Coordinates of C-alpha atoms in Angstrom, one line a residue:
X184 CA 23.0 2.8 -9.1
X185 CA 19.6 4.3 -7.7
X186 CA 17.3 3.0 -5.8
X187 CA 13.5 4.1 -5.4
X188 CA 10.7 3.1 -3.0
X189 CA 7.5 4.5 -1.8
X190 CA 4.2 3.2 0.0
X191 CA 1.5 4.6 1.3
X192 CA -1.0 4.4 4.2
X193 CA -4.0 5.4 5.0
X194 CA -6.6 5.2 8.4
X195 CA -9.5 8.2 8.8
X196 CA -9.5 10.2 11.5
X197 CA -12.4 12.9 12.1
X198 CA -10.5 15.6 13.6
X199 CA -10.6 19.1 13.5
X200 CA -7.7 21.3 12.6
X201 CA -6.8 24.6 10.9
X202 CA -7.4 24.7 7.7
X203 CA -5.7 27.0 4.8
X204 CA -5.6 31.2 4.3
X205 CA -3.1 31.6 7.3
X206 CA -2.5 35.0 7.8
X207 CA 1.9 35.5 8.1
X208 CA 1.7 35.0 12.0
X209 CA -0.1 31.7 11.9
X210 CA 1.9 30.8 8.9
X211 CA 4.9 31.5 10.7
X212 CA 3.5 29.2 13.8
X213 CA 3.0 26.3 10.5
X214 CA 6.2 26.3 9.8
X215 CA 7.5 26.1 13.1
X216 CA 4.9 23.4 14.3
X217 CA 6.0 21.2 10.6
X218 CA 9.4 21.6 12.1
X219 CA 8.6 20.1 15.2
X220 CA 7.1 17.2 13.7
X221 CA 10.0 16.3 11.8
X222 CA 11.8 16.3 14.8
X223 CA 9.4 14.2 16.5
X224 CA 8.9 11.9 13.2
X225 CA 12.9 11.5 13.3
X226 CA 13.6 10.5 16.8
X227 CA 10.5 7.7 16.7
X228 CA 12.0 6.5 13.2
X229 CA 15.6 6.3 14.8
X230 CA 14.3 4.8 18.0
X231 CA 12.8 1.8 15.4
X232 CA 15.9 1.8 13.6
X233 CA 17.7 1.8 17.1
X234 CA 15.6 -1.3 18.1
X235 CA 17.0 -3.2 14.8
X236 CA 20.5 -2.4 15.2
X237 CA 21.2 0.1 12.9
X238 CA 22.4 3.6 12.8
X239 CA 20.4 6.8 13.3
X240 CA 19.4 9.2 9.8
X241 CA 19.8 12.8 10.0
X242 CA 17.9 15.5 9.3
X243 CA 18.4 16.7 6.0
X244 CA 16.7 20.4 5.1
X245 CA 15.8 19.7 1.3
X246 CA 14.0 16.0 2.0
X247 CA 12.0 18.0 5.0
X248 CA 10.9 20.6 2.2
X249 CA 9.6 18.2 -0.3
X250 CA 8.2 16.5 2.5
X251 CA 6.3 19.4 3.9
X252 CA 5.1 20.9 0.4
X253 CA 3.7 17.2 -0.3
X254 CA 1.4 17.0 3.0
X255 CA 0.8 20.7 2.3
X256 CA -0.3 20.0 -1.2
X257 CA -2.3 16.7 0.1
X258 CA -4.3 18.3 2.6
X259 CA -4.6 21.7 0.5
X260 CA -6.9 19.3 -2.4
X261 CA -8.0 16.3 -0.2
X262 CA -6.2 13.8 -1.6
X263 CA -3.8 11.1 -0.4
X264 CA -0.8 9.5 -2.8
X265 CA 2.6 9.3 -4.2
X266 CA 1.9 11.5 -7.0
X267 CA 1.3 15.1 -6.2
X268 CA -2.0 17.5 -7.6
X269 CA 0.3 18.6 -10.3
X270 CA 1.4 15.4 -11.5
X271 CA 4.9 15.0 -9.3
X272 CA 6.3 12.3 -8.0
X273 CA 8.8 11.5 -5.2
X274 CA 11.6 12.5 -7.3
X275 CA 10.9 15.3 -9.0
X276 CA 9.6 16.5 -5.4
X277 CA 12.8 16.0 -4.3
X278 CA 15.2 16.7 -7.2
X279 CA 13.2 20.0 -7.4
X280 CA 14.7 21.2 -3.6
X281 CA 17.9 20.0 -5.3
X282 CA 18.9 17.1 -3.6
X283 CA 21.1 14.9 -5.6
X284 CA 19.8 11.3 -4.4
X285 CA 21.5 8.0 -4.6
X286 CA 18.3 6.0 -3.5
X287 CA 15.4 7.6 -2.3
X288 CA 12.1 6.3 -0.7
X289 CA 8.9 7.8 0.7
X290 CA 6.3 6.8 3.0
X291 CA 2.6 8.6 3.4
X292 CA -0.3 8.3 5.3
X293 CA -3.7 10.5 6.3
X294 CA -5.9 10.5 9.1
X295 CA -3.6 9.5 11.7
X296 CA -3.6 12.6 14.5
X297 CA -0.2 12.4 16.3
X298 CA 3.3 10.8 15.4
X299 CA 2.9 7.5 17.5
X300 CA -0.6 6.6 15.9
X301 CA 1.2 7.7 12.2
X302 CA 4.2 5.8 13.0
X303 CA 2.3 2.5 14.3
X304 CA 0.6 2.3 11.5
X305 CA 3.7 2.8 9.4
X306 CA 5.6 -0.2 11.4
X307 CA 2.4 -2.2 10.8
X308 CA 3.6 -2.6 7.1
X309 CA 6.3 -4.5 5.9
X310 CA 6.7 -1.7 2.7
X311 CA 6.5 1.2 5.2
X312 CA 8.8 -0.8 7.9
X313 CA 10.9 -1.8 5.4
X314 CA 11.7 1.7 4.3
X315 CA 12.0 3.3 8.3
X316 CA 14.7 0.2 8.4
X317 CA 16.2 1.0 4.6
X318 CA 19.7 1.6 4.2
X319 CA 19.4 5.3 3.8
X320 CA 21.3 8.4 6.1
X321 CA 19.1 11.8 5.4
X322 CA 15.7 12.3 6.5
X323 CA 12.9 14.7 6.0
X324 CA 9.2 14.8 7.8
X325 CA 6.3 16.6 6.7
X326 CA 2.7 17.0 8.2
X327 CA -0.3 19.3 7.1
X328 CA -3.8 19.4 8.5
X329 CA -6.7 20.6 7.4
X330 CA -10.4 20.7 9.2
X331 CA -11.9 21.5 5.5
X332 CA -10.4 18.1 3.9
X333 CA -11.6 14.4 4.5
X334 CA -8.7 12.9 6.4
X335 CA -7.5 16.1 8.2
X336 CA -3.7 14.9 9.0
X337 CA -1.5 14.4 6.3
X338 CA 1.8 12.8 6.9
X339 CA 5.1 12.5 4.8
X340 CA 8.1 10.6 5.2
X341 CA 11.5 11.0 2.8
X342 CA 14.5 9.2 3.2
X343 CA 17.3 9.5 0.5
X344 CA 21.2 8.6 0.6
X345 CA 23.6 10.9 -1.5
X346 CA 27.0 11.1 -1.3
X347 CA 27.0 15.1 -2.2
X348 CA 24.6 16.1 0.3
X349 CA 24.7 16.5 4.3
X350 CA 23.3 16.8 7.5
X351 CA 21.5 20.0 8.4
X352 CA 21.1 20.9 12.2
X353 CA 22.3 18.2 14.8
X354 CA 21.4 14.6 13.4
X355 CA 18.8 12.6 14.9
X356 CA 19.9 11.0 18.6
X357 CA 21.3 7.8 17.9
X358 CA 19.2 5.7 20.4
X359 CA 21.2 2.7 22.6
X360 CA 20.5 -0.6 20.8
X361 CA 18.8 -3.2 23.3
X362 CA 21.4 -6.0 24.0
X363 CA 20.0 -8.4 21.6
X364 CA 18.2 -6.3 18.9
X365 CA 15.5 -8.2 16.7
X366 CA 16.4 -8.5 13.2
X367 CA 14.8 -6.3 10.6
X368 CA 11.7 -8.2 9.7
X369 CA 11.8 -9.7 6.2
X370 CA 9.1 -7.6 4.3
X371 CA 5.0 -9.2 4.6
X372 CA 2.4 -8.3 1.8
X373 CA -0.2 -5.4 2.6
X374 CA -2.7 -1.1 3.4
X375 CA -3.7 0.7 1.7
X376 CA -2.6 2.1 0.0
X377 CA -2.3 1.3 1.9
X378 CA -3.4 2.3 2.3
X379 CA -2.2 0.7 2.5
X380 CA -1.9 1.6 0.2
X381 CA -4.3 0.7 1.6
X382 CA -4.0 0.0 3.5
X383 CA -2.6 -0.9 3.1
X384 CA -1.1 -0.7 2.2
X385 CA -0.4 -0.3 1.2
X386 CA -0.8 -2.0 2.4
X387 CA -1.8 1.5 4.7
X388 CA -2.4 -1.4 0.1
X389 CA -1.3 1.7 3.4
X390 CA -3.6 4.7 1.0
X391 CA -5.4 5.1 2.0
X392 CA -9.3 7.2 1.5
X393 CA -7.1 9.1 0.0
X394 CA -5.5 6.7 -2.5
X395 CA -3.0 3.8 -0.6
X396 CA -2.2 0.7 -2.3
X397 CA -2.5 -1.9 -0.4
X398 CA -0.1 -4.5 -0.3
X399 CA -1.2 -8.3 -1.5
X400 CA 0.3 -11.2 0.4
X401 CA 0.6 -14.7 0.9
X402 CA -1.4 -17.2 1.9
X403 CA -1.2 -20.1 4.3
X404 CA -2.3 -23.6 3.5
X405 CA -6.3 -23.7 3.8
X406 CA -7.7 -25.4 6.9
X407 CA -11.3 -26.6 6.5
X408 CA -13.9 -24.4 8.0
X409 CA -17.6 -24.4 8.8
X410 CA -20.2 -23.1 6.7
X411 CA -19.5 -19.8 4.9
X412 CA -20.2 -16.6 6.4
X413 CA -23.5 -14.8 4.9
X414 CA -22.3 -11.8 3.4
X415 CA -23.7 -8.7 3.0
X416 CA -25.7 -7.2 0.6
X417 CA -23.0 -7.2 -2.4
X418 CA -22.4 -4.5 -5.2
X419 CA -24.8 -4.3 -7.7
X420 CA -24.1 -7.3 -10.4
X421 CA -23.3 -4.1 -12.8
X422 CA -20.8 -3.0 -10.7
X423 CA -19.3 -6.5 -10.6
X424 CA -19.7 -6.6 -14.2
X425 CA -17.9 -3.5 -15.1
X426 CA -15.0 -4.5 -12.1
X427 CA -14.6 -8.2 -13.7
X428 CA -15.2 -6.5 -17.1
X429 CA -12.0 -4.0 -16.6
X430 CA -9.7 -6.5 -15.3
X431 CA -10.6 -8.6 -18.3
X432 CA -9.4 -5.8 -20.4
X433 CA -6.8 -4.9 -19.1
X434 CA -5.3 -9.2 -19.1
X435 CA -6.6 -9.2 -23.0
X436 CA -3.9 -6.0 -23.6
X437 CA -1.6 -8.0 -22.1
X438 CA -2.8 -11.5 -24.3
X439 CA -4.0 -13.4 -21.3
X440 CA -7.5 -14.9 -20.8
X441 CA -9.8 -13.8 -19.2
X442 CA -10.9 -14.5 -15.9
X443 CA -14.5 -15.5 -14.3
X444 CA -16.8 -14.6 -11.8
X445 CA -16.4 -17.3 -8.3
X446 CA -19.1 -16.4 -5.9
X447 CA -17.1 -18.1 -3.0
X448 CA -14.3 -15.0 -3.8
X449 CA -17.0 -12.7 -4.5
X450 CA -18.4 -13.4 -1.4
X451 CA -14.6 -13.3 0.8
X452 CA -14.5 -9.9 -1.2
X453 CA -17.5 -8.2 -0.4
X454 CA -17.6 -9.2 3.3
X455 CA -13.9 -7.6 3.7
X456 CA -14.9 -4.4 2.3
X457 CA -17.8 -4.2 4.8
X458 CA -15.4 -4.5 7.6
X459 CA -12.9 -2.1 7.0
X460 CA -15.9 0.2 6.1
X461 CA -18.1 -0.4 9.0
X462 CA -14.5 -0.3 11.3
X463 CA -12.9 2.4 9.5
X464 CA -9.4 1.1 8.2
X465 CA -7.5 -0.4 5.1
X466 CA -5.8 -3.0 5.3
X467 CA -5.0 -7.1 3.9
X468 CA -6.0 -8.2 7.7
X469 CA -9.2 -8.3 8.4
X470 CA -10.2 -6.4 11.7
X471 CA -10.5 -10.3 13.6
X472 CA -7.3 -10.9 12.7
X473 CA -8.0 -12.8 9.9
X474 CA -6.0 -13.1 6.4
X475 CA -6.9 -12.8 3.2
X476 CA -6.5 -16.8 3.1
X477 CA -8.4 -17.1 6.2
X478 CA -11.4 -15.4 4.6
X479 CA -11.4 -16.7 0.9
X480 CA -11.3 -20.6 2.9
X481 CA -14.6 -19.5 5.3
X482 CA -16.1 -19.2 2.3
X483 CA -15.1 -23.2 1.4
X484 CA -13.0 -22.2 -1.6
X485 CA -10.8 -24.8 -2.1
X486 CA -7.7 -23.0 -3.4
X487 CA -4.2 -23.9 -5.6
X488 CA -3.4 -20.2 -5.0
X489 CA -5.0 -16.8 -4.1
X490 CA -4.0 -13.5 -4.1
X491 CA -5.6 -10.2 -3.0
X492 CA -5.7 -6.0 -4.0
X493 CA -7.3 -3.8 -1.7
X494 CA -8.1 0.1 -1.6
X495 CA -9.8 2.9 -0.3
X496 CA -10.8 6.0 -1.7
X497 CA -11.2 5.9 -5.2
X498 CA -15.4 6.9 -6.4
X499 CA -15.5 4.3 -9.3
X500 CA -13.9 1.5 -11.1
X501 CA -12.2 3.2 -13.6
X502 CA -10.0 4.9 -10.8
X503 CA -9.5 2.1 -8.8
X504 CA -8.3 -0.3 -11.8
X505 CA -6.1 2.9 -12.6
X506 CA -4.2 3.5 -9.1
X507 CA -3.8 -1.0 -9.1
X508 CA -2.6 -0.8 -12.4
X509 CA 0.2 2.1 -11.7
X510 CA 1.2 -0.4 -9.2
X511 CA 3.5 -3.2 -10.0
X512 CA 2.6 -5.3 -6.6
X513 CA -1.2 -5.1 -8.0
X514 CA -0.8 -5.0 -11.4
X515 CA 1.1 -8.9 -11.0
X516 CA -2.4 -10.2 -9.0
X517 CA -4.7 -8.8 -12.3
X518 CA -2.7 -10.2 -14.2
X519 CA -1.4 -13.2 -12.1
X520 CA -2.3 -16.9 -13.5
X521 CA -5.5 -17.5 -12.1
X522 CA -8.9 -18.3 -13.5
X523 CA -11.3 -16.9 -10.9
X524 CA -12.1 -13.8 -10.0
X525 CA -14.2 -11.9 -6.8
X526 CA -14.8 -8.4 -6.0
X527 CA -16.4 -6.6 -3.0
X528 CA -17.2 -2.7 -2.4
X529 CA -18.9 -0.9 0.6
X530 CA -22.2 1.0 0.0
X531 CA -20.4 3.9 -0.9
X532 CA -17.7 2.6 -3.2
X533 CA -15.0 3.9 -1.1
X534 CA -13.0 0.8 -0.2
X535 CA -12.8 -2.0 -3.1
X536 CA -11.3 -5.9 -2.9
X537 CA -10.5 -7.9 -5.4
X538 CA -9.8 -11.9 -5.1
X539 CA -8.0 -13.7 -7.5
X540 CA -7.5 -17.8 -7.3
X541 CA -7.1 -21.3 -9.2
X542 CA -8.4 -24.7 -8.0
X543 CA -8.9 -27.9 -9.6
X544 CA -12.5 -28.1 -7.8
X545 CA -14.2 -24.4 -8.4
X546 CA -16.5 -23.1 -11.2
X547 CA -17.4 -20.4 -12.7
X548 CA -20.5 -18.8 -11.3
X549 CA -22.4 -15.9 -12.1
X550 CA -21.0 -13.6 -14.7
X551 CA -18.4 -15.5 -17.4
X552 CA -15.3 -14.3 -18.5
X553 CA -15.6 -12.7 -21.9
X554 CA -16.4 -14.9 -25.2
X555 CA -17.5 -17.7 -22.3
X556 CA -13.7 -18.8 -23.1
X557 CA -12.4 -20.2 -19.6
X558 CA -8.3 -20.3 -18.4
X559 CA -7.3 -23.0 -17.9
X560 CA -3.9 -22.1 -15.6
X561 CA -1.9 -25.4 -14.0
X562 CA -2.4 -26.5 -10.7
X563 CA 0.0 -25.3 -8.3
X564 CA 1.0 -27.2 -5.4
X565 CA -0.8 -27.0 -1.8
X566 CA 1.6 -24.5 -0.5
X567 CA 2.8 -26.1 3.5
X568 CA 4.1 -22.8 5.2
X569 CA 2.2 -19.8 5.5
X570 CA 3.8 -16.8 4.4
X571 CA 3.7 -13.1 5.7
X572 CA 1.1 -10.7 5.2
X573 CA 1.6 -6.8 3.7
X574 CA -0.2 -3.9 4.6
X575 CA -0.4 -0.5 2.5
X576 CA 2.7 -0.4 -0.3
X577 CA 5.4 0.4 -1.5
X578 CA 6.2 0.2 -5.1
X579 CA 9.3 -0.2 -7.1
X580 CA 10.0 2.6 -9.8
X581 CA 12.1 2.7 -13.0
X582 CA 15.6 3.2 -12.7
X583 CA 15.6 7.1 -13.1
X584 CA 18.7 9.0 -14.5
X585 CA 20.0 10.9 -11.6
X586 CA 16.7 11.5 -11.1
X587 CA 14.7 9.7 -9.6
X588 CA 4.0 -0.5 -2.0
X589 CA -5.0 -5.9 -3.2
X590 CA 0.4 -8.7 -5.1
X591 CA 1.1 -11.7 -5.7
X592 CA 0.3 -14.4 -3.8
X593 CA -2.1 -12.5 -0.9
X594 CA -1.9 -10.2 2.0
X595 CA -1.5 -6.8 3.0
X596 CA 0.6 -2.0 1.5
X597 CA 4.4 -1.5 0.1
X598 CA 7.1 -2.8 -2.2
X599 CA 10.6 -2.8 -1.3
X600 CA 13.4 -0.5 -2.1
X601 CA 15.8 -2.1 -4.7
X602 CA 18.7 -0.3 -5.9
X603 CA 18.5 0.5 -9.4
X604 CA 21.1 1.0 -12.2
X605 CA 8.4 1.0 -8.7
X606 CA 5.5 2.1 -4.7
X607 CA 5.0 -0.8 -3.7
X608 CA 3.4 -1.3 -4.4
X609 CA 1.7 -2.2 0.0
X610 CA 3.0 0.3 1.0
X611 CA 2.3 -0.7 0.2
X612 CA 3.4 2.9 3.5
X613 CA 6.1 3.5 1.0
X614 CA 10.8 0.1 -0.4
X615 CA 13.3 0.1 -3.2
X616 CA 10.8 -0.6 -5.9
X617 CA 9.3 2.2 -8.0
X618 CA 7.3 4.4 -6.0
X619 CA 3.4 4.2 -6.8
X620 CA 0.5 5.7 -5.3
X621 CA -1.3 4.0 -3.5
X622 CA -3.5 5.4 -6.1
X623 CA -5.0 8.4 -7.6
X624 CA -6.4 11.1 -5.8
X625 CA -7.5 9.4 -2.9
X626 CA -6.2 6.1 -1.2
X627 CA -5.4 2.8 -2.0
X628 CA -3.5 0.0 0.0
X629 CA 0.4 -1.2 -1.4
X630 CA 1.7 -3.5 -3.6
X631 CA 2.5 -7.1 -2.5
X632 CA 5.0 -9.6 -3.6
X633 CA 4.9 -12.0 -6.2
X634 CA 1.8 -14.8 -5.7
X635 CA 3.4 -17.8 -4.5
X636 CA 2.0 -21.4 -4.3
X637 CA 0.7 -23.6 -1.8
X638 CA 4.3 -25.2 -1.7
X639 CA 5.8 -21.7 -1.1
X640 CA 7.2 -22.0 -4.8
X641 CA 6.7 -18.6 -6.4
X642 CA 3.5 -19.2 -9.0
X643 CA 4.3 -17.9 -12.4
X644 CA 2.8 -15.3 -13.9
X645 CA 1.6 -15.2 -17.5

């Protein structure tokens, strides 16, 4: 049985650093500096994994080449994802430096300059976290940095289990276990990316931007809150149009209604993609701590159930519905059971939320879903316990032949790793589902679970 997982992350970072035509000398100096960091990258992942209980990876020489060639490549065309210029993907990356895998995951993030900021922001999502604390033995680091590409530092992280491959050099230190070590955390939704994901992200949503996918996540039970906040200037209503327009086509492929414009979610949407804009980050918590349940209830919407996608980096709609789509964590919110539908952008259409939600005492406002025909989705129960939050993705992939996480219910992106006979994703920054960019060619924040209700009974999706 395989098992695949991959999320993504993504924070900028305006730094300088060399950027490509080495001549052999400073090539020479690359190589040896990309070595380093996989050092460094493996003794701060078996230092988590130490924390947790479990035993150290090693350092395997073929996941530490398709790692490097990945950042390299990244940082080379100024992008940030799972899926590499030329159309690879974690696996063929990896089956190409001929390791025979028998589950495999990947984590990747940009703008982050050193291996504690890269690897905070990595622990930060449950899809990342979950694959620093998978069940894998071999590990391979990359990092490439450019000063002529938008994020400057690009990081890569492989882990892979394979009963015909080995350890190359000494493995990584195996790190004394505090006397009463936490338990691995159960996974969150989440960066971009995510990065994801976003994050988010994945979510990194983490990439993420370059392209994290965000993780979605849960949400608490509302509490009633004052007024809602004035938000920004929003998106043009044409860019609203076409966002609410794509996610409508892509639920009638699929034979589900359509959704319609809330402005109470538009209004949650829009005021989150100013923030991570205006403070520079991706991600399904909001930068006062806040959750996507947290801001969708400022805003007085009285919700059944609610679920979130975030992303950065993507220019237009078309790409961002493309990198959500590619993602199974995402792909669930658009086309989750809900009837209303919010989305925000920053002035520059970098980073991009959607809100999805049902309530018995909400309207549609503004723009109507297609053919003015309105879904009408069961109630779900007030959920009682809130439930964890993702950042940038992971995303499960298909079960490959020896070969190889914006969610359900909300918050931050990766998916995690499940053995197969995704990522996440989300994050989301990297999990055992399939591996999915945190999108295209630039960021987007990982994948998050399944929605779930108010009750804390997963809400079905149509």
């Amino acid at each position: 049985m395989k098992t695949l997982t991959i999320a993504a992350s993504f924070v900028f970072a305006a730094i300088t650093g060399f950027a490509s035509g080495l001549s052999e000398a400073q090539n020479a100096a690359a190589i040896a500096e990309s070595s380093n960091f996989n050092l460094q990258l493996l003794d701060a992942v078996n230092a988590e994994r130490a924390k947790n209980g479990l035993a150290p990876l090693c350092s395997n020489a073929k996941l530490q080449r398709a790692a490097q060639l990945h950042s390299e490549d990244q940082a080379k065309n100024n992008f940030m994802s799972h899926t590499g210029s030329g159309g690879s993907t974690m696996q063929t990356r990896v089956a190409a430096q001929g390791f025979q895998w028998q589950s495999l995951a990947e984590n990747v993030a940009a703008g982050q300059r050193d291996v504690a900021s890269v690897m905070a922001a990595w622990m930060r999502s449950s899809g990342h976290r979950r694959n620093i604390l998978g069940n894998h033995k071999f590990f391979g680091g990359g990092y490439a940095q450019s000063s002529s590409s938008r994020f400057k530092h690009y990081w890569t992280q492989n882990f892979g289990s394979g009963s015909k491959e080995s350890c190359d050099g000494a493995p990584g230190p195996a790190p004394q276990p505090s006397s009463s070590p936490s338990p691995t955390p159960s996974p969150t939704n989440s960066s971009a990316p995510t990065i994801s994901p976003a994050p988010v992200p994945t979510t990194m949503r983490p990439t993420p931007p370059p392209a994290p996918i965000p993780s979605p996540t849960r949400a608490p039970t509302p509490a009633p809150t004052a007024a809602p906040t004035q938000a920004p200037a929003p998106p043009s209503n044409s860019l609203q149009q076409r966002m609410l327009d794509a996610v409508n086509a892509e639920r009638a492929k699929a034979g589900l209604a359509p959704f319609c414009t809330n402005s109470k979610l538009q209004r949650a949407a829009q005021l989150h993609s100013e923030d991570q804009a205006q403070n520079n980050f991706m991600s399904h918590t909001g930068s006062d701590g806040s959750s996507m349940s947290d801001r969708i209830t400022r805003q007085q919407f009285q919700w059944n159930s609610v679920a979130e996608n975030v992303a950065a980096g993507q220019v237009d709609v078309a790409s961002v519905m493309q990198s959500w789509m590619n993602s199974d964590g995402h792909r669930r919110n658009i086309l989750g059971n809900y009837k209303f539908f919010g989305m925000g952008s920053d002035t520059y259409g970098v980073y991009w939320t959607q809100n999805f939600g049902s309530a018995d005492g909400e309207s549609c406002e503004g723009g109507s879903n297609e053919g003015g025909v309105q879904p009408t989705p069961a109630p779900y129960p007030k959920p009682t316990n809130p439930a964890p939050q993702p950042q940038p993705q992971p995303q499960p992939q298909p079960q490959p032949q020896p070969q190889p996480q914006p969610t359900p219910a909300p918050q931050p992106k990766p998916t995690n790793p499940a053995p197969q006979p995704q990522p996440q994703p989300q994050p989301t920054p990297q999990p055992t589902p399939a591996p999915q960019p945190k999108p295209d060619q630039r960021p987007v924040a990982p994948g998050t679970p399944a929605p779930t209700s108010k009750n804390g009974k997963k809400c079905k999706s149509t």
